[in-house]
C-alpha atoms as one frame of an Amber mdcrd trajectory, in Angstrom:
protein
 103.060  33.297 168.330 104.883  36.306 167.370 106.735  35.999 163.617 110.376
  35.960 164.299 112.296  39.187 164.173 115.793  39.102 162.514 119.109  41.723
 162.653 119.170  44.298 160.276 120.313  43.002 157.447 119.672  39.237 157.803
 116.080  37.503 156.652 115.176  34.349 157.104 116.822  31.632 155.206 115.403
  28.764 153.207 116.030  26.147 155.653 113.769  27.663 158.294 113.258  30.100
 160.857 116.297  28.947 163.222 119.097  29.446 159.617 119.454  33.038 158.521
 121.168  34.752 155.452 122.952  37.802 154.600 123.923  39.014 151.423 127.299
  40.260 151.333 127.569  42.777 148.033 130.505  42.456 145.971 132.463  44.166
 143.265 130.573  43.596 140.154 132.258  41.698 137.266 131.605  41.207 133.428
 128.212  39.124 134.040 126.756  42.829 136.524 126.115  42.558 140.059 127.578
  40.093 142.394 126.692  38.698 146.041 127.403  36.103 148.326 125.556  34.367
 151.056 126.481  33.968 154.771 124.021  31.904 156.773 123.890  31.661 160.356
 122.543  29.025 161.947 120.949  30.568 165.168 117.727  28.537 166.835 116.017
  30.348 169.586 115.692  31.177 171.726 119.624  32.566 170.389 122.374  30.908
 173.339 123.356  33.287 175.393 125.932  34.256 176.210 126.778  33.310 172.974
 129.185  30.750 172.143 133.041  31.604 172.164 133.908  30.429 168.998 132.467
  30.146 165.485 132.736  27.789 162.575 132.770  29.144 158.846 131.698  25.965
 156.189 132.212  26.537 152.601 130.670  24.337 150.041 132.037  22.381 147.386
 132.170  22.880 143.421 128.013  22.766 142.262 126.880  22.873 145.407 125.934
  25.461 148.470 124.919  24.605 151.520 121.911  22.768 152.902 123.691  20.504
 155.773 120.918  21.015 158.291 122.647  18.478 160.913 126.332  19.957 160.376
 125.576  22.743 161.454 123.364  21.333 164.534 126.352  19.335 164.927 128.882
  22.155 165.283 126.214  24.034 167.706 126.264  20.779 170.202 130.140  21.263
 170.200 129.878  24.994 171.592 130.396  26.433 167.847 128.531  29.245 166.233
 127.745  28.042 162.898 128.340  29.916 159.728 128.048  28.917 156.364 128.932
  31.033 153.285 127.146  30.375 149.568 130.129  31.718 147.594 129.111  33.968
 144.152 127.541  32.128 141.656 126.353  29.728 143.395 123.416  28.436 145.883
 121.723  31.758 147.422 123.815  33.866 145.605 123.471  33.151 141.824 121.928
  35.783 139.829 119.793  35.275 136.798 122.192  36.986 134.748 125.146  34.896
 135.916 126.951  31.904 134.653 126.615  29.027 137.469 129.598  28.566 139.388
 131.846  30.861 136.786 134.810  32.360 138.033 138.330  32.189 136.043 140.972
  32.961 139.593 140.295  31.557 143.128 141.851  34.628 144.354 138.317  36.349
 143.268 136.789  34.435 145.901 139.007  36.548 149.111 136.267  39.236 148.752
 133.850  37.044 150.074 135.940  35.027 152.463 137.352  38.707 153.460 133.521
  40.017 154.469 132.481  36.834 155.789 135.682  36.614 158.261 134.647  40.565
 159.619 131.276  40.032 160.130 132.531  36.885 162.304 134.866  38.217 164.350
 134.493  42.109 164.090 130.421  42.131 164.259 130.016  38.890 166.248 132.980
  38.858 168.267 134.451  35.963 167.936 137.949  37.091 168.395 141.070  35.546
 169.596 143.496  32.507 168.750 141.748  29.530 167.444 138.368  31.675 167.695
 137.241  31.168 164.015 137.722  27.387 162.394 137.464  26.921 158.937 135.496
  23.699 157.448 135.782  23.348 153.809 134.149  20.552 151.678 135.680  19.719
 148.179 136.683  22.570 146.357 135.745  24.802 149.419 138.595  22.942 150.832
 140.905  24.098 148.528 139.650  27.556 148.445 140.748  28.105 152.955 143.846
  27.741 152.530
């Protein structure tokens, strides 16, 4: 068996060769350089024609996401799954960086910003009700 070949860009993620990641590079702050994570959940052979819509999960306070059968879940319901590890945390915490640290929400639109392009813009998924968002905790109160 052939390894599996990714986009550019995207690697395989720590949850296995059907999840993939993507850092997204960010404005640094007072800590240095800053990323986050969006992870795709994509098994293959990749549906196609892909699905319509997409779902974008975002994780709660001290936490990142690992929710194998969520996004499996979203999959069986015709949903592209996204998930995005948010700076300073999960994928995207840097040894130089204070876990979870971050002193206005509003820092967190760059992210949410780059994650919501490379949805609908790069992948396509485009059009009312196209994109839902799924937030746990404080990932809740970060959507809206």
């Amino acid at each position: 068996m052939s390894p599996r070949r990714y986009p550019p860009g995207w690697r395989q993620d720590v949850l296995g060769p059907d999840f993939r990641a993507l850092d997204l590079d960010l404005a640094a702050d007072d800590e240095g350089d800053v990323v986050a994570t969006l992870v795709r959940f994509a098994p293959e052979p990749d549906p196609y024609p892909r699905p319509a819509r997409a779902v974008l999960y975002l994780h709660g306070w001290s936490d990142y996401f690992f929710h194998t059968e969520y996004a499996e879940w979203w999959l069986s319901r015709g949903y592209d799954f996204y998930a995005l590890d948010l700076r300073k945390y999960g994928r995207s915490i840097r040894p130089h960086q204070t876990p979870t640290f971050i002193t206005d929400l509003h820092d967190y639109f760059a992210e949410l910003d780059l994650a919501w392009w490379r949805i609908t813009e790069r992948d396509g998924h485009r059009g009312p009700g196209a994109v839902v968002v799924s937030g746990h905790s404080t990932g809740g109160l970060i959507a809206p």
